[in-house]
PDB file of C-alpha atoms in Angstrom:
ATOM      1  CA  UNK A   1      -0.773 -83.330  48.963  1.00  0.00           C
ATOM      2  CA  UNK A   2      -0.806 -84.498  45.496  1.00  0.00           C
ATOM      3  CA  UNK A   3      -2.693 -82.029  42.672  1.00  0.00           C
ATOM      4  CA  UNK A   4      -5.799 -83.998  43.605  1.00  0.00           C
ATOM      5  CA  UNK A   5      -9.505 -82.624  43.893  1.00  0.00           C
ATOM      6  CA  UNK A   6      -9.087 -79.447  46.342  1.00  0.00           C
ATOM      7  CA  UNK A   7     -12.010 -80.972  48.414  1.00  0.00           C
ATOM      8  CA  UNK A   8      -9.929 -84.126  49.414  1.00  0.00           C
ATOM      9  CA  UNK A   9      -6.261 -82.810  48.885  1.00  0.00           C
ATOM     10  CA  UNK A  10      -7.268 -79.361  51.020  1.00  0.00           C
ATOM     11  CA  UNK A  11      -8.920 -81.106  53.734  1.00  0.00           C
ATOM     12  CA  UNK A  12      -6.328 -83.972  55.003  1.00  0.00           C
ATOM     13  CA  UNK A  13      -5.401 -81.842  57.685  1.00  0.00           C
ATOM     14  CA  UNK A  14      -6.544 -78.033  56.560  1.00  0.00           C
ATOM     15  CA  UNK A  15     -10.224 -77.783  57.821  1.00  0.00           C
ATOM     16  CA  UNK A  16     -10.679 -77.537  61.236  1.00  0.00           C
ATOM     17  CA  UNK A  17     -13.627 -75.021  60.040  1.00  0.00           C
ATOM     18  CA  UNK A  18     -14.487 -73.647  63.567  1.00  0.00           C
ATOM     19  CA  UNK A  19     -11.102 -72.114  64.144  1.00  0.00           C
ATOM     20  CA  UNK A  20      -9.390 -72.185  61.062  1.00  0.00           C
ATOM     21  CA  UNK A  21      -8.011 -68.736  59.430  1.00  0.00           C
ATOM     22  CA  UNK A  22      -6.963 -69.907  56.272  1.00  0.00           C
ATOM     23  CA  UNK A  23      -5.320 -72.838  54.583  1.00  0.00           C
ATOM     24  CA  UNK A  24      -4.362 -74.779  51.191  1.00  0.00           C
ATOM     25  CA  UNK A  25      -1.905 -75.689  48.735  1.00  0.00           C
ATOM     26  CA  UNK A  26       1.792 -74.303  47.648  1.00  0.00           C
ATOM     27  CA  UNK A  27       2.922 -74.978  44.308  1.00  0.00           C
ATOM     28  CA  UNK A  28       5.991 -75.984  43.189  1.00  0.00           C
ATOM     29  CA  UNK A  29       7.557 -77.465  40.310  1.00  0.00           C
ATOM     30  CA  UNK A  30       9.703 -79.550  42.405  1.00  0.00           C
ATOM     31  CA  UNK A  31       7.323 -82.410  42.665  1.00  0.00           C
ATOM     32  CA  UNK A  32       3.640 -83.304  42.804  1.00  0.00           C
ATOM     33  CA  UNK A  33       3.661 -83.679  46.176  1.00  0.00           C
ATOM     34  CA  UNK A  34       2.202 -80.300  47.034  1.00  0.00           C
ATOM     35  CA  UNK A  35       2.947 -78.871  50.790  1.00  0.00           C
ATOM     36  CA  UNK A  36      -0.253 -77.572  52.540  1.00  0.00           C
ATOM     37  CA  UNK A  37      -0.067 -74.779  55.381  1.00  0.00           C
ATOM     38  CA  UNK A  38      -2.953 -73.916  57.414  1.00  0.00           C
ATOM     39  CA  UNK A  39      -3.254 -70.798  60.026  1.00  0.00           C
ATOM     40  CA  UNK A  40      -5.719 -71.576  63.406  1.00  0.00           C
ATOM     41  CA  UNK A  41      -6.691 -69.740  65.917  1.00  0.00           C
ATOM     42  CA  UNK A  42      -6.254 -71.881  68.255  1.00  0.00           C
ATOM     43  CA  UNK A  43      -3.689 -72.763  71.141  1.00  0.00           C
ATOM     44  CA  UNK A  44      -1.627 -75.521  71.156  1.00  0.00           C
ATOM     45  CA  UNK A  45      -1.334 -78.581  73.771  1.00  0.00           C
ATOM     46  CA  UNK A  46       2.399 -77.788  74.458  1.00  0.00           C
ATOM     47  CA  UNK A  47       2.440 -80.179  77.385  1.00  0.00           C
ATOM     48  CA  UNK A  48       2.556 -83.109  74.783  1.00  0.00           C
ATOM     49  CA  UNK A  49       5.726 -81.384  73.173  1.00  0.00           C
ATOM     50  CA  UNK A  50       9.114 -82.384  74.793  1.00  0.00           C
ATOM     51  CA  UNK A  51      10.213 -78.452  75.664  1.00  0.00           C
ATOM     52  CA  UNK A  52      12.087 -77.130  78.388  1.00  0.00           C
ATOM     53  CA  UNK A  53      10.594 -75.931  81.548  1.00  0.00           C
ATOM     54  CA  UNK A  54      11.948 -73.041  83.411  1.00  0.00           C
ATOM     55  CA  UNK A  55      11.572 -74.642  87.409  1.00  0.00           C
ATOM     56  CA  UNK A  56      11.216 -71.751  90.276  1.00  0.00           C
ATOM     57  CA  UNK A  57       9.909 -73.367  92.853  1.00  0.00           C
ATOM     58  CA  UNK A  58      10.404 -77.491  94.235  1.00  0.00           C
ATOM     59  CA  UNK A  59       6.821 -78.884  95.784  1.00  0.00           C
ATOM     60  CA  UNK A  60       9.183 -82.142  97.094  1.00  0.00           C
ATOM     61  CA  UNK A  61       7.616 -83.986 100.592  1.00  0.00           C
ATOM     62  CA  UNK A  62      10.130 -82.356 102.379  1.00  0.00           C
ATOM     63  CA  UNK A  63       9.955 -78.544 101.358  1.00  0.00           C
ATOM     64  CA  UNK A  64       6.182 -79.388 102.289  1.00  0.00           C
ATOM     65  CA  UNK A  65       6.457 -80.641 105.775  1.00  0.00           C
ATOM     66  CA  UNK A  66       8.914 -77.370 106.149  1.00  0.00           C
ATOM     67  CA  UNK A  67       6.331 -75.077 105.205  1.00  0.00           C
ATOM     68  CA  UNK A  68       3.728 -76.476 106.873  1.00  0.00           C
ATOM     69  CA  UNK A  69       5.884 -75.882 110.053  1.00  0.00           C
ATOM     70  CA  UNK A  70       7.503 -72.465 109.023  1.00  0.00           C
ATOM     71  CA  UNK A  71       3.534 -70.885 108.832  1.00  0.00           C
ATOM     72  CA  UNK A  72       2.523 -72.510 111.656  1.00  0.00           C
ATOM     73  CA  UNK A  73       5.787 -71.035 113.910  1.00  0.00           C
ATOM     74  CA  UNK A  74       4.884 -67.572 112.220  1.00  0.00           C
ATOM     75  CA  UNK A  75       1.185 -67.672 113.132  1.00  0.00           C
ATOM     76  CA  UNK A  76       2.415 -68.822 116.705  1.00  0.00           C
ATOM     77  CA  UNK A  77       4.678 -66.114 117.091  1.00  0.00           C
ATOM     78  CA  UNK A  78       3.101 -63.237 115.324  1.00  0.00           C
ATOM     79  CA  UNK A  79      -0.258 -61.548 115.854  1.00  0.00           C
ATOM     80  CA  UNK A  80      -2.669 -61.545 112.846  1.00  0.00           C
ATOM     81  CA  UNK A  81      -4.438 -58.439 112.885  1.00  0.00           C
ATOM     82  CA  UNK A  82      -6.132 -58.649 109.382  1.00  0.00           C
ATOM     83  CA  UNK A  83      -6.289 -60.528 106.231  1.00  0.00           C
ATOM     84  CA  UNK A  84      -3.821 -58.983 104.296  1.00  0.00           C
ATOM     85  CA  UNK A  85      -1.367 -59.677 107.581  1.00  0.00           C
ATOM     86  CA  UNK A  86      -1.845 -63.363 107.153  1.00  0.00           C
ATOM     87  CA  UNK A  87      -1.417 -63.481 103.204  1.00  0.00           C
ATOM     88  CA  UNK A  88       1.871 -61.479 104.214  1.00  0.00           C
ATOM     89  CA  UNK A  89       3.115 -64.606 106.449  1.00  0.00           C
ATOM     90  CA  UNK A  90       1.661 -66.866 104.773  1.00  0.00           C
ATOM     91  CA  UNK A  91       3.780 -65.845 100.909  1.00  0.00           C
ATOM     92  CA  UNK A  92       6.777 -65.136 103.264  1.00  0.00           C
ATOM     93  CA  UNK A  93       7.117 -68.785 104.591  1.00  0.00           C
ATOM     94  CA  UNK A  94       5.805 -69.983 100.598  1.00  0.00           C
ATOM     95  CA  UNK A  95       9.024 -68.472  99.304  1.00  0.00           C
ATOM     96  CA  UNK A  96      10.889 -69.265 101.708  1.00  0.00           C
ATOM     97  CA  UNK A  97      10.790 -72.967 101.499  1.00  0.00           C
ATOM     98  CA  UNK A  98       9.809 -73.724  97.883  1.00  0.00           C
ATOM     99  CA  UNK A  99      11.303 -70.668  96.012  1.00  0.00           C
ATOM    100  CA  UNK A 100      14.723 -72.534  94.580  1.00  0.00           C
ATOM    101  CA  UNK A 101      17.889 -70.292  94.926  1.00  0.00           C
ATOM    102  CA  UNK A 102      18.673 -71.144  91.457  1.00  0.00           C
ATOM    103  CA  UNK A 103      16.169 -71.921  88.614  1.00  0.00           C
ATOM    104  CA  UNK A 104      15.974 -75.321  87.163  1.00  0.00           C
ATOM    105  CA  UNK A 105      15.946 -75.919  83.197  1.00  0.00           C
ATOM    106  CA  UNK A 106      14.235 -79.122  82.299  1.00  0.00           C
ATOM    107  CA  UNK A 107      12.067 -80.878  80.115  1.00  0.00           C
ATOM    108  CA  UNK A 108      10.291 -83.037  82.705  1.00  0.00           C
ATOM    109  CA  UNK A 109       6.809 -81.522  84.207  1.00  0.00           C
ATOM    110  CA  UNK A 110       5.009 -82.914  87.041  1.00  0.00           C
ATOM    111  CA  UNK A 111       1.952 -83.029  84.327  1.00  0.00           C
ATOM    112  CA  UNK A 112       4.160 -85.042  81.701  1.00  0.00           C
ATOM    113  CA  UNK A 113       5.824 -87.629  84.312  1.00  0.00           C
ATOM    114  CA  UNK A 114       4.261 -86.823  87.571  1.00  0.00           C
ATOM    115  CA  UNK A 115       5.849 -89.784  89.359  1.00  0.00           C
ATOM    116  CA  UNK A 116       9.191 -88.120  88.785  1.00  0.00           C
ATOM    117  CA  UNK A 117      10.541 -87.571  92.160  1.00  0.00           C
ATOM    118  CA  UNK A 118      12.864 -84.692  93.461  1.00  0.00           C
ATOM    119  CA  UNK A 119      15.081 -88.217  94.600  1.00  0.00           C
ATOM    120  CA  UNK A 120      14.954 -89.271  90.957  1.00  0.00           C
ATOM    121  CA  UNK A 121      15.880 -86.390  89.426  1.00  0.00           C
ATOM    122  CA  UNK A 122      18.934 -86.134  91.582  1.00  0.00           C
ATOM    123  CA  UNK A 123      19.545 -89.789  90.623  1.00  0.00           C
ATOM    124  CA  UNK A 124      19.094 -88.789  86.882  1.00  0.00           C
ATOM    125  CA  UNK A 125      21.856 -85.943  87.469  1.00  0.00           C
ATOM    126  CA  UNK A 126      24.189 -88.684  89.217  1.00  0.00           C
ATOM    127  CA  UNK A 127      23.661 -90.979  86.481  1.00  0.00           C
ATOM    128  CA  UNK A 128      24.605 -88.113  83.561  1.00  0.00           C
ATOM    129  CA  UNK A 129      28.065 -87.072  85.554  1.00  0.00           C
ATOM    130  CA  UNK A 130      28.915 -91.110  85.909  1.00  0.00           C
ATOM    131  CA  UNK A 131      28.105 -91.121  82.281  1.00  0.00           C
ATOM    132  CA  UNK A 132      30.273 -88.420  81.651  1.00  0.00           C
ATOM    133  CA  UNK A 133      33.158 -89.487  83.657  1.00  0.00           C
ATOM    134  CA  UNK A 134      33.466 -93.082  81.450  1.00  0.00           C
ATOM    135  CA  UNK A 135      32.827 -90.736  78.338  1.00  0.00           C
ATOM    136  CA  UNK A 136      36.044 -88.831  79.620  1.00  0.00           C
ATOM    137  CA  UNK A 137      37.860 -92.078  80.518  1.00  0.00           C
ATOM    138  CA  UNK A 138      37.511 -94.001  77.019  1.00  0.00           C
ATOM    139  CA  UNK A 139      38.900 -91.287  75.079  1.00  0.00           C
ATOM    140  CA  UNK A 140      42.179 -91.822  76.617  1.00  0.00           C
ATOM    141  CA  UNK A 141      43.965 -94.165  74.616  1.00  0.00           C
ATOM    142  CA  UNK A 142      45.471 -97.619  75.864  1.00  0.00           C
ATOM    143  CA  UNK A 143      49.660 -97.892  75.357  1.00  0.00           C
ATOM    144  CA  UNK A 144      48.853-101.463  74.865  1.00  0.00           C
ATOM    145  CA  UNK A 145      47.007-101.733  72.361  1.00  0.00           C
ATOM    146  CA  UNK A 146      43.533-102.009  73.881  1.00  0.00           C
ATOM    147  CA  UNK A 147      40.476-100.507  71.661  1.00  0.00           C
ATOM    148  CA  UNK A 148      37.818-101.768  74.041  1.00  0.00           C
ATOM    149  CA  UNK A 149      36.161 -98.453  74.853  1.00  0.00           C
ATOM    150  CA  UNK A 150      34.594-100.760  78.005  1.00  0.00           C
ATOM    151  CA  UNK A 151      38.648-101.544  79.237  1.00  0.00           C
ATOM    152  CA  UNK A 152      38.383-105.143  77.588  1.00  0.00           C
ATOM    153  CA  UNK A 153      40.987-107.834  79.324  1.00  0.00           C
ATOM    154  CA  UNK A 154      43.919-105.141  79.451  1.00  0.00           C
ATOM    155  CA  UNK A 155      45.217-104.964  82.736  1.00  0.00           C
ATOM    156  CA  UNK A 156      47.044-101.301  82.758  1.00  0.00           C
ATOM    157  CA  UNK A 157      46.056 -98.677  84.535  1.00  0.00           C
ATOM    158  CA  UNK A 158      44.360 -96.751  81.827  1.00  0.00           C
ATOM    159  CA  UNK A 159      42.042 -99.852  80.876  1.00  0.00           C
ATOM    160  CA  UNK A 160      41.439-100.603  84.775  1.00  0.00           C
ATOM    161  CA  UNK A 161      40.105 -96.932  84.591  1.00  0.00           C
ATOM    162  CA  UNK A 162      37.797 -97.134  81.615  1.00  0.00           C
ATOM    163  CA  UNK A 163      36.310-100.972  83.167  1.00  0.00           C
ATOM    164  CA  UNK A 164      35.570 -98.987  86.721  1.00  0.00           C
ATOM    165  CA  UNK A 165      34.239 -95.729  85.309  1.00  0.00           C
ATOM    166  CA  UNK A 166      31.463 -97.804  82.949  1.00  0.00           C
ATOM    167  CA  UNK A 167      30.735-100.846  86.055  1.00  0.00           C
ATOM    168  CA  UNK A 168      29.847 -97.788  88.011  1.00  0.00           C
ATOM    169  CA  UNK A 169      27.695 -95.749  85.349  1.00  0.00           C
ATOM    170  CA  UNK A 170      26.071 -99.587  84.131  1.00  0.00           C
ATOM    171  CA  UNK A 171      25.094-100.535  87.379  1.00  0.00           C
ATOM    172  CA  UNK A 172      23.784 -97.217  88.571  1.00  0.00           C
ATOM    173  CA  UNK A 173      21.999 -97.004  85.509  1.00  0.00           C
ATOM    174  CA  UNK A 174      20.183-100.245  85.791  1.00  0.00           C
ATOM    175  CA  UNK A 175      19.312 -99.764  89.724  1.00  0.00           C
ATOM    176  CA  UNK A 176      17.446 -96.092  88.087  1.00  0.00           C
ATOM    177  CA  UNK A 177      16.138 -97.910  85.802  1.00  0.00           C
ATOM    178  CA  UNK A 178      14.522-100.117  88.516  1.00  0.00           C
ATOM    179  CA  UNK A 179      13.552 -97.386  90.318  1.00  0.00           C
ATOM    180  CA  UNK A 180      11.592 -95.075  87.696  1.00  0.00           C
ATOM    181  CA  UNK A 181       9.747 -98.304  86.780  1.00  0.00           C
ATOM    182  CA  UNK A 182       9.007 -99.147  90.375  1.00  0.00           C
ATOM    183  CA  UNK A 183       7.989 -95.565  90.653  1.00  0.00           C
ATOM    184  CA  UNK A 184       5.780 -95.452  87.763  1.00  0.00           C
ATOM    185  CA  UNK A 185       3.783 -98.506  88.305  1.00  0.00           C
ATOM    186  CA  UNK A 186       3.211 -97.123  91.845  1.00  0.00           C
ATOM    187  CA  UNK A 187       1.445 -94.109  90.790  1.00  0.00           C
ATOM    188  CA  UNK A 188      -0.270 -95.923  88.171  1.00  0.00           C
ATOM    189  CA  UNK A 189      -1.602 -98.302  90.584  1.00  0.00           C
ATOM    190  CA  UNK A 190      -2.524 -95.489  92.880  1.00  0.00           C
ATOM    191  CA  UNK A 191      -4.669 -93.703  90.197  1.00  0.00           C
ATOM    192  CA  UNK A 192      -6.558 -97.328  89.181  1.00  0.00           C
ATOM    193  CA  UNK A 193      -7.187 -97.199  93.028  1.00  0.00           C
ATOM    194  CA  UNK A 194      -8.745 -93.895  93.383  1.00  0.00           C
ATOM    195  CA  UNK A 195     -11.038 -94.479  90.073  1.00  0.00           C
ATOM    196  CA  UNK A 196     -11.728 -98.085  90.779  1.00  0.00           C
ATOM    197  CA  UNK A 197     -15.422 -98.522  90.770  1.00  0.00           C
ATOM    198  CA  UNK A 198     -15.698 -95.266  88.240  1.00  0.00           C
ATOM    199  CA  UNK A 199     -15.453 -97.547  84.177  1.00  0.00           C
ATOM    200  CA  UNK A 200     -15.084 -94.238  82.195  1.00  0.00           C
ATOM    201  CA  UNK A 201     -11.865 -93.211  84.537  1.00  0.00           C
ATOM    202  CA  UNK A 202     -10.574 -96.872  84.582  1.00  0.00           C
ATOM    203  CA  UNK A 203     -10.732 -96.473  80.818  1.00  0.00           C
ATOM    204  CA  UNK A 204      -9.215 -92.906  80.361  1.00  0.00           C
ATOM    205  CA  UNK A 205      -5.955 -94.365  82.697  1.00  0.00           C
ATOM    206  CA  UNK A 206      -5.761 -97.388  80.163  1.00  0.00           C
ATOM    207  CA  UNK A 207      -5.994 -95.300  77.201  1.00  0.00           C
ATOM    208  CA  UNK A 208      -3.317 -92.636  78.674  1.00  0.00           C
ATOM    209  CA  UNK A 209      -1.064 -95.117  79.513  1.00  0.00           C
ATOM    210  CA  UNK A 210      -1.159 -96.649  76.340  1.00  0.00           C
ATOM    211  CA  UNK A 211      -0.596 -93.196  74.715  1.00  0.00           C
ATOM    212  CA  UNK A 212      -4.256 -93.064  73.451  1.00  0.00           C
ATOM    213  CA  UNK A 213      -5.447 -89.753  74.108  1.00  0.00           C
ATOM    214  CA  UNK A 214      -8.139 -88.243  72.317  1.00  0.00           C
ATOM    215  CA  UNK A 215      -7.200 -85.554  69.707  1.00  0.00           C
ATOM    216  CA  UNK A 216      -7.722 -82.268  70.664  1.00  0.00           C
ATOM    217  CA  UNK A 217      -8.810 -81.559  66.803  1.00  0.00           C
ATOM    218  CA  UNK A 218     -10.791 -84.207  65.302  1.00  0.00           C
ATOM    219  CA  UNK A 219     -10.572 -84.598  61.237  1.00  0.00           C
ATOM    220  CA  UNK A 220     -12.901 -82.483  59.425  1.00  0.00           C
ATOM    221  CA  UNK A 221     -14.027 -82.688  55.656  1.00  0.00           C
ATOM    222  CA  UNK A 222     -15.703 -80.684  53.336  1.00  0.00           C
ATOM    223  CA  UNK A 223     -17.746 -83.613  51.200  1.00  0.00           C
ATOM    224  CA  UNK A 224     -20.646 -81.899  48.990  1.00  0.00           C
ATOM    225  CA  UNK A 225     -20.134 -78.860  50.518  1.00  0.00           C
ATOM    226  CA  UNK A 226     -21.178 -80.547  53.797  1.00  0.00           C
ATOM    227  CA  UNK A 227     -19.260 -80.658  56.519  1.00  0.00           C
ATOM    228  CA  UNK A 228     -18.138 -84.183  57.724  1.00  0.00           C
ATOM    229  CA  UNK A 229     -16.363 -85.401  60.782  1.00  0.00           C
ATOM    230  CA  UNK A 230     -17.195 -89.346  60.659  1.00  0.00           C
ATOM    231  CA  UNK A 231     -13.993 -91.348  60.665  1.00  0.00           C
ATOM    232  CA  UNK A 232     -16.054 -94.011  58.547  1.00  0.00           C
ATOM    233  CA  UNK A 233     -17.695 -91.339  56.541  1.00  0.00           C
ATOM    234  CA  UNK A 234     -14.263 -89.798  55.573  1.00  0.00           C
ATOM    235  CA  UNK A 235     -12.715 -93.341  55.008  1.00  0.00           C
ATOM    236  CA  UNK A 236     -15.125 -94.251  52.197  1.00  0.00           C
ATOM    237  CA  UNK A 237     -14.775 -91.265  50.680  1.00  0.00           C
ATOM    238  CA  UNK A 238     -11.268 -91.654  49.963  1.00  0.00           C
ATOM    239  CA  UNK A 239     -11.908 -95.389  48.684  1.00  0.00           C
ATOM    240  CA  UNK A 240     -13.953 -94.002  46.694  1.00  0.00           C
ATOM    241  CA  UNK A 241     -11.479 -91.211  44.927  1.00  0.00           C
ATOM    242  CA  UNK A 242      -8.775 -93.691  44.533  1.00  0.00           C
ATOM    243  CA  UNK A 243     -10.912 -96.418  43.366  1.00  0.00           C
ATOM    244  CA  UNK A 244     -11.646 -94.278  40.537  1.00  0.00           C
ATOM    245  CA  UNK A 245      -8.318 -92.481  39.476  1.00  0.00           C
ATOM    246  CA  UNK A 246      -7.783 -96.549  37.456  1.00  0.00           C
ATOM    247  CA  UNK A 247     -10.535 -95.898  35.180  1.00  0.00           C
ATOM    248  CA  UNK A 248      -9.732 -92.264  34.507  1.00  0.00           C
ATOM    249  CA  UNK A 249      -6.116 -92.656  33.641  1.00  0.00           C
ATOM    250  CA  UNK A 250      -7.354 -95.437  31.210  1.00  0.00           C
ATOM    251  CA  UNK A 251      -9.538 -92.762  29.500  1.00  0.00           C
ATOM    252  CA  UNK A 252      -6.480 -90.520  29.456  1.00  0.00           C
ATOM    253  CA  UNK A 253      -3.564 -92.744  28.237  1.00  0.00           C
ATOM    254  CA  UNK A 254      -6.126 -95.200  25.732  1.00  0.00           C
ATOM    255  CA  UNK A 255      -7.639 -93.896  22.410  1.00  0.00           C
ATOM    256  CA  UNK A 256     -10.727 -94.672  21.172  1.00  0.00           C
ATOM    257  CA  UNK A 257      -9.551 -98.482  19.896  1.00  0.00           C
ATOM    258  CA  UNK A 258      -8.450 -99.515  23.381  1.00  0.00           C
ATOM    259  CA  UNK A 259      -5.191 -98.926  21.856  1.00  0.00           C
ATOM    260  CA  UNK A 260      -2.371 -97.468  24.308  1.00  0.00           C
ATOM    261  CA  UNK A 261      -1.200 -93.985  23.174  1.00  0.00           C
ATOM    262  CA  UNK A 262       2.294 -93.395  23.298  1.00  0.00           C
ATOM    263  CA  UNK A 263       4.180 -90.091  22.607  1.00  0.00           C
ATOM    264  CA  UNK A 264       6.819 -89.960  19.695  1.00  0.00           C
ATOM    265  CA  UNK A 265      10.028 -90.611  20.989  1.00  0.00           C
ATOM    266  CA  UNK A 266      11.634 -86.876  20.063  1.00  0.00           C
ATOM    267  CA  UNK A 267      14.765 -87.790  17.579  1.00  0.00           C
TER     268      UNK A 267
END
């Protein structure tokens, strides 16, 4: 923020007055451009952030169709006195097929890319460790001459390498590539099916798919000590203030003659 007029310069992104703590302007002599810092109590949409995700337990078709016939074996074979008997059986076959014997680190969630398969994640991992293999493969240098990191047209044995290791990582890549789109325009589909009929829904998919989510904290501004959160409101406001700096630096910088004043120059 420039050393503007607290009640724009504050405000840009420092008001959200319902939760807001405190906020405003550092100083520095540095440059005009002020840094602003705001504390909210508030919690933050962290699924929107590209962190990683700590996976304990795989919900894939097939772990389902497992449990599904695990509980119904136990509740065939054993006798179910009570409830706290059946919550027993049933968490006992739960971790026994979903619970994963090792964690999984990753940044994907089911609620960031839900048509991210358990198939296409092992297809992801397969595509990395080809990846990795031509990475290994290039660095070895060609007796010959050769700098193509992609083998070129040298015949030896360590180009032949480099031109197998990337045909096999380039066409696996495109064939996932294929595949996550194919996968992705399913469940989109899907989802237009199950609102179709429903406008508002149809609209929400459109505008999520498009990356056009609402914001979770819509722009607030103090303007004569009233609080204002109209987008058109706010936008004529700021016209206004920078409409008029013109004028006021002509006040500042011309004397009373309309002549420009100009500092000595120091000898």
């Amino acid at each position: 923020s420039r050393g503007i007029n607290a009640e724009y310069g504050d405000n840009i992104i420092t008001n959200d007055l319902d939760k807001l703590i405190t906020s405003g302007t550092v100083g520095n002599k540095i440059t005009h451009h002020h840094p602003l810092f705001l504390a909210l109590n508030t919690e933050l949409d962290t699924n929107s952030v590209k962190i990683k995700h700590v996976q304990h337990y795989d919900y894939c078709y097939s772990n389902v169709e497992n449990f599904v016939n695990e509980l119904s074996l136990n509740l065939d074979n054993h006798v179910i006195n009570d409830f706290d008997c059946f919550a027993d059986t049933f968490h006992h076959s739960y971790e026994k097929c979903f619970r994963l014997e090792t964690p999984k680190i990753s940044k994907r969630t089911m609620q960031n890319n839900p048509w991210i398969t358990p198939g296409i994640i092992t297809s992801v991992d397969h595509c990395h460790k080809l990846y990795e293999k031509w990475v290994k493969a290039r660095k070895v240098k060609c007796k010959l001459g050769e700098v193509d990191t992609k083998g070129g047209i040298c015949h030896c044995s360590v180009c032949n390498t480099k031109r197998k290791e990337y045909t096999s990582y380039k066409n696996f890549r495109k064939e996932l590539k294929t595949v996550k789109e194919l996968a992705q325009t399913t469940y989109n589909k899907n989802k237009f099916n199950e609102a179709a009929g429903d406008s508002k829904k149809t609209w929400q998919l459109i505008n999520k798919i498009r990356g056009k989510d609402k914001r979770q904290i819509k722009p607030q501004f103090i303007i004569d000590n009233e609080k204002v959160t109209s987008r058109r409101v706010i936008a004529n406001e700021f016209n206004k203030y920078f409409v008029s700096l013109a004028p006021k630096l002509n006040e500042h910088y011309l004397s009373t003659t309309g002549e420009l004043k100009v500092d000595p120059v120091p000898s």
